[in-house]
Short mmCIF file of C-alpha atoms in Angstrom, two decimals:
data_model
loop_
_atom_site.label_atom_id
_atom_site.label_comp_id
_atom_site.label_asym_id
_atom_site.label_seq_id
_atom_site.Cartn_x
_atom_site.Cartn_y
_atom_site.Cartn_z
CA MET A 1 -7.21 -29.97 7.47
CA THR A 2 -10.08 -27.68 5.96
CA THR A 3 -11.42 -27.51 2.39
CA ALA A 4 -14.37 -25.18 2.55
CA HIS A 5 -17.05 -26.23 -0.62
CA ASP A 6 -19.52 -23.97 0.40
CA ILE A 7 -17.04 -20.83 0.79
CA PRO A 8 -15.97 -18.82 -2.79
CA ASP A 9 -13.36 -19.53 -3.98
CA LEU A 10 -10.63 -16.93 -3.72
CA LEU A 11 -10.52 -16.68 -7.40
CA SER A 12 -14.37 -17.12 -8.19
CA PRO A 13 -16.46 -14.00 -9.02
CA GLU A 14 -18.47 -14.73 -6.09
CA PHE A 15 -15.21 -13.98 -3.71
CA HIS A 16 -14.14 -10.99 -6.20
CA ASP A 17 -17.40 -9.13 -5.73
CA ASP A 18 -17.61 -9.50 -2.02
CA PRO A 19 -14.31 -10.77 -0.04
CA TYR A 20 -15.49 -9.74 3.11
CA SER A 21 -18.49 -12.05 3.92
CA ALA A 22 -16.52 -15.00 2.57
CA TYR A 23 -13.79 -13.81 5.03
CA ALA A 24 -16.13 -14.52 7.85
CA LEU A 25 -17.15 -17.60 6.38
CA LEU A 26 -13.14 -18.60 6.44
CA ARG A 27 -12.83 -17.22 9.78
CA GLU A 28 -15.23 -19.34 11.18
CA HIS A 29 -15.49 -22.65 9.05
CA ALA A 30 -12.03 -22.90 7.68
CA PRO A 31 -9.42 -20.74 9.71
CA LEU A 32 -6.66 -22.89 7.88
CA LEU A 33 -7.65 -23.46 4.36
CA TRP A 34 -5.66 -25.92 1.81
CA HIS A 35 -6.10 -23.98 -1.59
CA GLU A 36 -6.00 -26.40 -4.40
CA PRO A 37 -5.43 -24.05 -7.41
CA THR A 38 -2.90 -21.94 -5.94
CA SER A 39 -1.07 -24.99 -3.98
CA GLY A 40 -1.10 -23.06 -0.69
CA TYR A 41 -2.63 -22.40 2.58
CA VAL A 42 -5.01 -19.70 3.67
CA LEU A 43 -5.23 -17.89 6.97
CA SER A 44 -7.76 -15.80 8.15
CA ARG A 45 -8.07 -15.01 12.05
CA TYR A 46 -6.46 -11.86 13.21
CA ALA A 47 -3.88 -13.70 15.59
CA ASP A 48 -2.94 -16.41 13.26
CA VAL A 49 -2.43 -13.46 10.20
CA ARG A 50 -0.53 -11.55 13.39
CA ARG A 51 1.57 -14.57 14.55
CA VAL A 52 2.89 -15.22 10.93
CA PHE A 53 3.48 -11.25 10.64
CA GLN A 54 5.75 -10.85 14.24
CA ASP A 55 7.69 -14.72 13.64
CA ARG A 56 9.96 -14.21 16.46
CA GLU A 57 10.88 -17.72 15.86
CA GLY A 58 11.87 -17.62 12.19
CA ALA A 59 9.14 -20.13 10.96
CA PHE A 60 8.25 -18.29 7.68
CA SER A 61 10.61 -16.67 5.21
CA THR A 62 10.19 -14.01 2.09
CA GLU A 63 11.38 -16.66 -0.28
CA ASN A 64 8.08 -16.67 -2.45
CA TYR A 65 9.29 -13.01 -3.36
CA ALA A 66 11.59 -14.63 -5.80
CA TRP A 67 8.72 -15.55 -8.09
CA GLN A 68 6.24 -13.13 -7.08
CA LEU A 69 8.28 -10.03 -7.25
CA GLU A 70 11.42 -10.19 -8.31
CA PRO A 71 10.80 -10.91 -12.38
CA VAL A 72 9.56 -7.14 -12.15
CA HIS A 73 11.35 -5.63 -9.19
CA GLY A 74 14.43 -7.70 -9.40
CA ARG A 75 15.57 -8.65 -5.92
CA THR A 76 14.50 -6.38 -3.12
CA ILE A 77 14.62 -6.17 0.38
CA LEU A 78 11.42 -7.91 1.02
CA GLN A 79 13.33 -10.93 0.11
CA LEU A 80 16.06 -10.43 2.74
CA ASP A 81 16.12 -11.97 6.38
CA GLY A 82 18.78 -11.98 8.91
CA ARG A 83 21.64 -9.30 8.90
CA GLU A 84 21.03 -9.09 5.25
CA HIS A 85 17.72 -7.63 5.94
CA ALA A 86 18.84 -5.66 8.62
CA VAL A 87 21.77 -3.71 7.00
CA ARG A 88 19.76 -3.36 3.87
CA ARG A 89 16.34 -1.51 5.78
CA ALA A 90 19.08 0.60 7.89
CA LEU A 91 20.11 2.22 4.52
CA VAL A 92 16.82 3.14 3.50
CA ALA A 93 14.52 3.61 6.65
CA PRO A 94 16.00 6.96 7.91
CA ALA A 95 15.35 8.65 4.77
CA PHE A 96 11.39 7.86 5.73
CA ARG A 97 11.21 9.47 9.15
CA GLY A 98 11.90 12.34 11.13
CA ARG A 99 13.47 15.30 9.87
CA ASP A 100 14.06 13.93 6.34
CA LEU A 101 10.35 13.42 6.50
CA SER A 102 9.58 16.66 7.93
CA GLU A 103 12.16 18.89 5.95
CA ARG A 104 12.69 17.13 2.62
CA PHE A 105 9.48 15.39 1.57
CA LEU A 106 6.83 17.23 2.62
CA PRO A 107 6.90 20.61 0.64
CA VAL A 108 7.77 17.75 -2.84
CA ILE A 109 4.01 16.60 -1.30
CA GLU A 110 2.53 19.66 -0.58
CA ARG A 111 3.19 20.91 -3.98
CA ASN A 112 1.99 17.97 -5.69
CA SER A 113 -1.08 17.44 -4.10
CA ARG A 114 -1.94 21.54 -4.75
CA GLU A 115 -0.64 20.74 -8.43
CA LEU A 116 -3.60 18.30 -9.04
CA VAL A 117 -6.38 19.87 -6.75
CA ASP A 118 -5.73 23.21 -8.57
CA ALA A 119 -6.65 21.53 -11.81
CA PHE A 120 -10.11 20.64 -10.80
CA ARG A 121 -10.95 22.71 -8.06
CA ASP A 122 -13.22 24.88 -9.89
CA THR A 123 -14.94 22.48 -12.19
CA GLY A 124 -17.21 21.29 -9.61
CA ARG A 125 -16.53 17.74 -10.68
CA VAL A 126 -13.58 15.24 -10.15
CA ASP A 127 -13.51 10.95 -10.88
CA LEU A 128 -11.14 11.24 -7.37
CA VAL A 129 -9.28 8.06 -8.36
CA SER A 130 -8.12 8.95 -11.78
CA GLN A 131 -7.46 12.96 -11.38
CA TYR A 132 -5.80 12.29 -7.98
CA ALA A 133 -5.49 9.30 -6.13
CA THR A 134 -3.30 7.12 -9.11
CA ARG A 135 -1.08 10.58 -9.75
CA PHE A 136 -0.61 11.95 -6.40
CA PRO A 137 1.84 9.21 -4.75
CA VAL A 138 3.59 8.15 -8.36
CA ASN A 139 4.30 12.07 -8.80
CA VAL A 140 5.71 12.26 -4.99
CA ILE A 141 7.71 9.17 -5.55
CA VAL A 142 9.48 10.87 -8.82
CA ASP A 143 10.09 13.83 -7.46
CA ILE A 144 11.92 12.93 -4.00
CA LEU A 145 14.27 10.41 -6.21
CA GLY A 146 14.86 13.68 -7.90
CA LEU A 147 14.11 12.52 -11.39
CA ASP A 148 12.45 14.08 -14.18
CA ARG A 149 9.23 15.91 -13.51
CA ALA A 150 8.17 15.35 -17.40
CA ASP A 151 8.58 11.96 -16.84
CA HIS A 152 5.66 11.67 -14.26
CA ASP A 153 3.09 10.16 -17.04
CA ARG A 154 6.07 7.61 -17.97
CA PHE A 155 5.90 6.39 -14.36
CA HIS A 156 2.09 6.31 -14.32
CA GLU A 157 2.33 3.92 -17.28
CA TRP A 158 5.26 1.62 -15.26
CA TYR A 159 3.11 2.04 -12.04
CA THR A 160 0.07 0.34 -13.75
CA SER A 161 1.63 -1.97 -15.26
CA ILE A 162 3.84 -3.63 -12.26
CA ILE A 163 0.41 -3.38 -10.27
CA ALA A 164 -1.27 -5.52 -13.33
CA PHE A 165 1.69 -7.95 -12.89
CA LEU A 166 1.34 -8.13 -9.40
CA GLY A 167 -2.17 -9.10 -9.38
CA ASN A 168 -2.14 -11.23 -12.65
CA LEU A 169 -3.63 -14.72 -11.06
CA SER A 170 -5.37 -15.68 -14.47
CA GLN A 171 -1.62 -15.38 -15.98
CA ASP A 172 -2.90 -13.45 -18.87
CA PRO A 173 0.12 -13.68 -21.26
CA GLU A 174 -0.46 -10.11 -22.32
CA VAL A 175 -0.17 -8.73 -18.26
CA THR A 176 2.93 -10.70 -18.03
CA ALA A 177 4.88 -9.49 -21.20
CA ALA A 178 4.19 -5.67 -20.07
CA GLY A 179 5.38 -6.63 -16.66
CA LEU A 180 8.74 -7.82 -17.67
CA ARG A 181 9.18 -4.96 -20.05
CA THR A 182 8.67 -2.57 -17.68
CA HIS A 183 11.59 -4.15 -15.96
CA ASP A 184 13.93 -3.81 -18.50
CA GLU A 185 12.24 -0.41 -19.80
CA LEU A 186 12.85 0.66 -15.89
CA ALA A 187 16.39 -0.54 -15.62
CA ALA A 188 17.32 1.07 -19.13
CA TYR A 189 16.26 4.55 -17.55
CA MET A 190 17.14 4.25 -13.61
CA LEU A 191 20.66 2.93 -13.82
CA PRO A 192 22.10 5.10 -15.52
CA ILE A 193 20.92 7.45 -13.64
CA ILE A 194 22.23 5.84 -10.50
CA ARG A 195 25.75 5.96 -11.58
CA GLU A 196 25.67 9.42 -12.57
CA ARG A 197 24.29 10.14 -8.81
CA ARG A 198 27.01 8.31 -7.54
CA ASN A 199 29.46 10.88 -9.34
CA ASP A 200 27.55 13.59 -8.69
CA PRO A 201 24.91 13.57 -5.72
CA GLY A 202 22.28 15.61 -5.10
CA ASP A 203 19.85 16.69 -2.62
CA ASP A 204 17.48 13.73 -3.12
CA LEU A 205 16.49 10.71 -2.06
CA LEU A 206 18.12 8.67 -4.83
CA SER A 207 21.73 10.51 -3.91
CA ARG A 208 21.10 9.51 -0.60
CA LEU A 209 20.47 5.82 -1.27
CA CYS A 210 23.53 5.79 -3.43
CA LEU A 211 25.38 7.48 -0.87
CA ALA A 212 24.38 5.56 2.41
CA GLU A 213 26.69 3.19 4.11
CA VAL A 214 26.12 0.95 7.27
CA ASP A 215 29.00 -0.82 8.66
CA GLY A 216 31.16 -0.54 5.63
CA THR A 217 27.67 -1.42 2.90
CA ARG A 218 26.54 0.50 0.50
CA MET A 219 23.86 -0.81 -1.91
CA THR A 220 25.03 -1.82 -5.19
CA ASP A 221 22.74 -0.16 -8.21
CA GLU A 222 20.91 -3.01 -9.12
CA GLU A 223 19.78 -2.90 -5.17
CA ILE A 224 19.11 0.91 -5.53
CA LYS A 225 17.33 0.36 -8.70
CA ALA A 226 15.19 -2.36 -6.99
CA PHE A 227 14.35 -0.60 -4.70
CA CYS A 228 13.18 2.30 -6.52
CA SER A 229 10.63 -0.25 -8.26
CA LEU A 230 9.63 -1.47 -5.15
CA LEU A 231 8.78 1.87 -3.65
CA LEU A 232 6.91 2.63 -7.19
CA ALA A 233 4.46 0.16 -6.58
CA ALA A 234 4.12 -0.44 -2.96
CA GLY A 235 4.41 3.27 -1.88
CA GLY A 236 1.79 4.37 -5.38
CA GLU A 237 -0.63 1.47 -4.77
CA THR A 238 -0.94 1.77 -0.98
CA THR A 239 -1.45 5.22 -0.86
CA ASP A 240 -3.68 5.32 -3.99
CA LYS A 241 -5.82 3.09 -3.00
CA ALA A 242 -5.71 4.26 0.54
CA LEU A 243 -6.89 7.79 -0.38
CA SER A 244 -9.37 7.15 -2.55
CA SER A 245 -11.00 4.21 0.04
CA LEU A 246 -11.03 6.77 2.95
CA PHE A 247 -13.03 9.86 0.86
CA ALA A 248 -15.40 6.68 -0.31
CA ASN A 249 -15.48 5.72 3.55
CA LEU A 250 -15.78 8.96 5.11
CA ILE A 251 -18.76 9.98 2.29
CA ALA A 252 -21.04 7.16 3.02
CA HIS A 253 -20.89 8.27 7.09
CA PRO A 254 -21.32 12.19 6.50
CA GLU A 255 -21.61 12.61 10.22
CA GLN A 256 -17.60 11.39 10.68
CA LEU A 257 -16.98 13.49 7.52
CA THR A 258 -18.12 16.54 9.33
CA ALA A 259 -16.25 15.58 12.91
CA LEU A 260 -13.07 15.28 10.45
CA ARG A 261 -13.76 18.74 8.46
CA GLU A 262 -13.86 20.81 11.51
CA ASP A 263 -11.20 18.80 13.77
CA ARG A 264 -7.99 17.62 10.96
CA SER A 265 -6.35 16.50 14.08
CA LEU A 266 -8.81 13.37 13.43
CA VAL A 267 -7.29 12.44 10.06
CA PRO A 268 -4.39 10.20 11.11
CA ARG A 269 -7.98 7.97 13.14
CA ALA A 270 -9.50 8.48 9.89
CA LEU A 271 -6.66 6.92 7.76
CA ALA A 272 -6.11 3.99 10.32
CA GLU A 273 -9.37 2.72 10.71
CA SER A 274 -10.03 3.30 6.86
CA LEU A 275 -6.81 1.43 6.47
CA ARG A 276 -8.57 -1.53 8.82
CA TYR A 277 -12.06 -1.66 6.97
CA THR A 278 -10.44 -0.99 3.68
CA PRO A 279 -7.06 -2.21 3.24
CA PRO A 280 -5.37 -1.15 -0.20
CA VAL A 281 -3.27 -4.71 0.49
CA GLN A 282 -5.64 -7.43 0.98
CA MET A 283 -3.00 -10.73 1.23
CA ILE A 284 0.51 -11.22 1.68
CA MET A 285 2.38 -14.39 1.15
CA ARG A 286 4.90 -16.04 3.34
CA GLN A 287 7.00 -19.14 3.04
CA ALA A 288 7.30 -22.08 5.98
CA THR A 289 10.82 -22.67 7.05
CA ARG A 290 9.26 -25.46 9.14
CA ASP A 291 6.53 -27.35 9.89
CA VAL A 292 3.90 -24.86 11.73
CA GLU A 293 0.73 -25.99 13.79
CA PHE A 294 -2.14 -23.87 13.75
CA ASP A 295 -5.77 -24.18 14.28
CA GLY A 296 -6.91 -26.67 12.14
CA GLY A 297 -3.96 -28.31 10.94
CA THR A 298 -0.09 -28.03 9.91
CA VAL A 299 1.28 -26.02 7.51
CA PRO A 300 4.63 -28.02 6.18
CA ARG A 301 7.95 -26.91 5.63
CA GLY A 302 8.49 -24.71 2.03
CA ALA A 303 4.58 -24.51 1.85
CA THR A 304 3.09 -20.76 1.14
CA VAL A 305 1.04 -19.23 2.91
CA THR A 306 -1.25 -16.52 2.27
CA CYS A 307 -2.04 -14.42 5.36
CA LEU A 308 -5.85 -12.43 4.40
CA ILE A 309 -5.19 -8.62 5.80
CA GLY A 310 -8.39 -8.12 4.70
CA SER A 311 -10.21 -10.75 6.98
CA ALA A 312 -7.64 -10.47 10.17
CA ASN A 313 -8.74 -6.39 9.82
CA ARG A 314 -12.20 -7.28 10.46
CA ASP A 315 -11.91 -10.38 12.79
CA PRO A 316 -14.44 -10.19 15.90
CA GLU A 317 -11.97 -11.46 18.05
CA ARG A 318 -9.85 -8.58 18.04
CA PHE A 319 -12.25 -5.22 16.42
CA ALA A 320 -15.70 -4.49 18.18
CA ASP A 321 -18.20 -4.81 15.56
CA PRO A 322 -15.71 -4.95 13.27
CA ASP A 323 -17.80 -4.08 9.92
CA THR A 324 -18.39 -1.20 10.87
CA PHE A 325 -16.32 1.95 9.78
CA ASP A 326 -15.75 4.03 12.88
CA LEU A 327 -13.01 6.58 12.78
CA PHE A 328 -13.08 7.04 16.68
CA ARG A 329 -12.88 2.98 16.70
CA GLU A 330 -10.79 2.58 20.59
CA GLU A 331 -8.81 -0.01 19.25
CA LEU A 332 -6.84 1.93 17.03
CA SER A 333 -4.54 4.74 18.11
CA GLU A 334 -2.75 7.37 15.71
CA ALA A 335 0.21 7.10 17.92
CA THR A 336 0.82 3.68 16.96
CA SER A 337 -1.47 3.10 13.57
CA PHE A 338 1.76 3.90 11.41
CA SER A 339 4.32 2.28 13.38
CA ALA A 340 5.40 -1.61 14.03
CA ALA A 341 3.17 -1.43 17.02
CA ALA A 342 0.18 -0.84 14.57
CA GLU A 343 -3.21 -2.69 15.54
CA HIS A 344 -4.35 -2.83 12.06
CA LEU A 345 -2.25 -5.09 10.17
CA SER A 346 -2.49 -3.18 6.62
CA PHE A 347 1.36 -2.38 6.48
CA ALA A 348 1.97 -5.71 7.95
CA LEU A 349 4.28 -6.21 11.48
CA GLY A 350 7.63 -7.17 12.29
CA ARG A 351 10.73 -6.79 10.56
CA HIS A 352 9.07 -6.47 7.37
CA PHE A 353 6.89 -3.83 8.41
CA CYS A 354 6.24 -1.18 5.82
CA VAL A 355 9.05 0.89 6.04
CA GLY A 356 7.17 4.19 3.65
CA ALA A 357 4.06 3.85 6.27
CA LEU A 358 5.27 7.29 7.37
CA LEU A 359 5.46 8.45 4.36
CA ALA A 360 2.07 7.38 3.33
CA GLU A 361 0.70 9.00 6.33
CA ALA A 362 2.17 12.71 5.78
CA GLU A 363 0.79 12.03 1.94
CA VAL A 364 -2.79 11.05 3.17
CA ARG A 365 -2.83 13.81 5.84
CA VAL A 366 -1.65 16.71 3.31
CA ALA A 367 -4.24 15.12 0.72
CA VAL A 368 -7.08 15.25 2.87
CA ASP A 369 -6.51 18.79 3.76
CA ASP A 370 -6.18 19.87 0.57
CA LEU A 371 -9.21 18.14 -0.74
CA LEU A 372 -11.70 19.08 1.89
CA ASP A 373 -10.55 22.89 1.26
CA ALA A 374 -11.17 22.49 -2.27
CA MET A 375 -14.23 20.51 -2.05
CA PRO A 376 -16.62 21.64 0.71
CA ASP A 377 -19.37 19.39 0.07
CA PRO A 378 -18.19 16.49 -1.45
CA ARG A 379 -21.40 13.56 -2.83
CA PRO A 380 -21.08 10.85 -5.39
CA ALA A 381 -21.95 12.07 -8.87
CA GLU A 382 -25.29 11.55 -10.00
CA GLY A 383 -25.59 7.77 -11.11
CA ALA A 384 -22.10 7.07 -9.64
CA ALA A 385 -21.66 3.55 -7.82
CA PRO A 386 -18.13 2.99 -6.37
CA VAL A 387 -17.19 -0.31 -7.33
CA GLU A 388 -14.15 -2.26 -5.63
CA ARG A 389 -11.53 -4.26 -7.98
CA GLY A 390 -8.61 -6.47 -7.05
CA LEU A 391 -7.58 -9.25 -5.48
CA PHE A 392 -3.95 -9.19 -3.78
CA THR A 393 -4.53 -5.38 -3.54
CA ARG A 394 -8.09 -4.23 -3.77
CA GLY A 395 -9.70 -0.50 -4.68
CA LEU A 396 -11.82 1.48 -6.39
CA GLU A 397 -11.60 1.82 -10.17
CA ALA A 398 -13.65 5.23 -10.09
CA LEU A 399 -14.80 7.70 -7.50
CA PRO A 400 -16.66 10.49 -9.32
CA LEU A 401 -17.31 12.87 -6.89
CA GLU A 402 -19.54 16.89 -7.39
CA PHE A 403 -19.01 19.68 -5.31
CA SER A 404 -19.31 23.13 -4.85
CA PRO A 405 -16.49 24.45 -6.46
CA VAL A 406 -13.77 26.93 -4.77
CA PRO A 407 -11.68 29.44 -6.31
CA ARG A 408 -8.14 28.88 -6.16
CA ALA A 409 -6.80 31.10 -3.61
CA ARG A 410 -3.80 33.27 -4.78
CA ARG A 411 -0.26 32.41 -2.91
CA ALA A 412 2.81 34.39 -2.59
CA ASP A 413 4.37 31.11 -4.16
#
């Protein structure tokens, strides 16, 4: 078993400032690392991380989420395995694909994007993170659930609190208390509405969840509330950071930005490459159900394994020139990048592949179209230096841009 003293510790400032250099050292010198501060193991190579996510042998479970996620969300679908997981996933998955996605959700996505863009399009300046990316997916989730649009700001506060709780490795007591308070506040808000929708359903996602049934099984009120909390965090955080990182990556590669502006069909390819290059979720944990052998040693039964997505996605054994952003990369295909057959690992794989991957792809597609129409020549604001933050999830804390203003077009609606 390797303990790498010359590699920046996962919790150190050096690692936080430049995780990708540390990932390269881990892949080469410590592909299976015992990490004393978190009392767990760390995997950094693509093949190993993919093996854990696919897990065709039942060697890994998600029991770790009982302490990692349950305090703030309640018991969610991520903690389930076997038939219990399969049934619950079958209850929620249909709403995030096919006609439901295109006919029910797309108009909501387009409306929310348009409203946010119209607020700044004639100013010539925007912080794409605070004025668009962090707001857009949360507003969409509130609206597709059929909740009060007047509560957008309230949900944004809850979202911020949940994300801070999940990334609270230093165990700051104030962050912990705020996360637990959000759990109680969200439950007090959601549970009465869930009971109302059971009795008087509408044409919204929350009503669909209340009515969904598979093999005689329905979700309980608490399960629906927990799923909505998870959707708020996972759906918001992934799209939020993916969107701002995509624009930062494109602006840093102007020839690729030009190609995308001229051919919008490249948006899925650009998003897939950005997810590989700067994944919003940098690491996911699993728990071993038995002793498992890896190159470098054995993970014993019951141990927690941290799978470094950010490292796996830049493994030169899988991706050519992995530290280069290239939307024309041959290893990625828009046909599979938002499915369980994806080559990048940013949505995980296997039975716990992200159920909202197609929703995220649809949101980013709409966002890129609207933003490029409103910002024909986006460029970093003078003196701005984008800074990434985060360990479990990572993204830009701000992205100040300048552009030539484009007046709002007249619309029939």
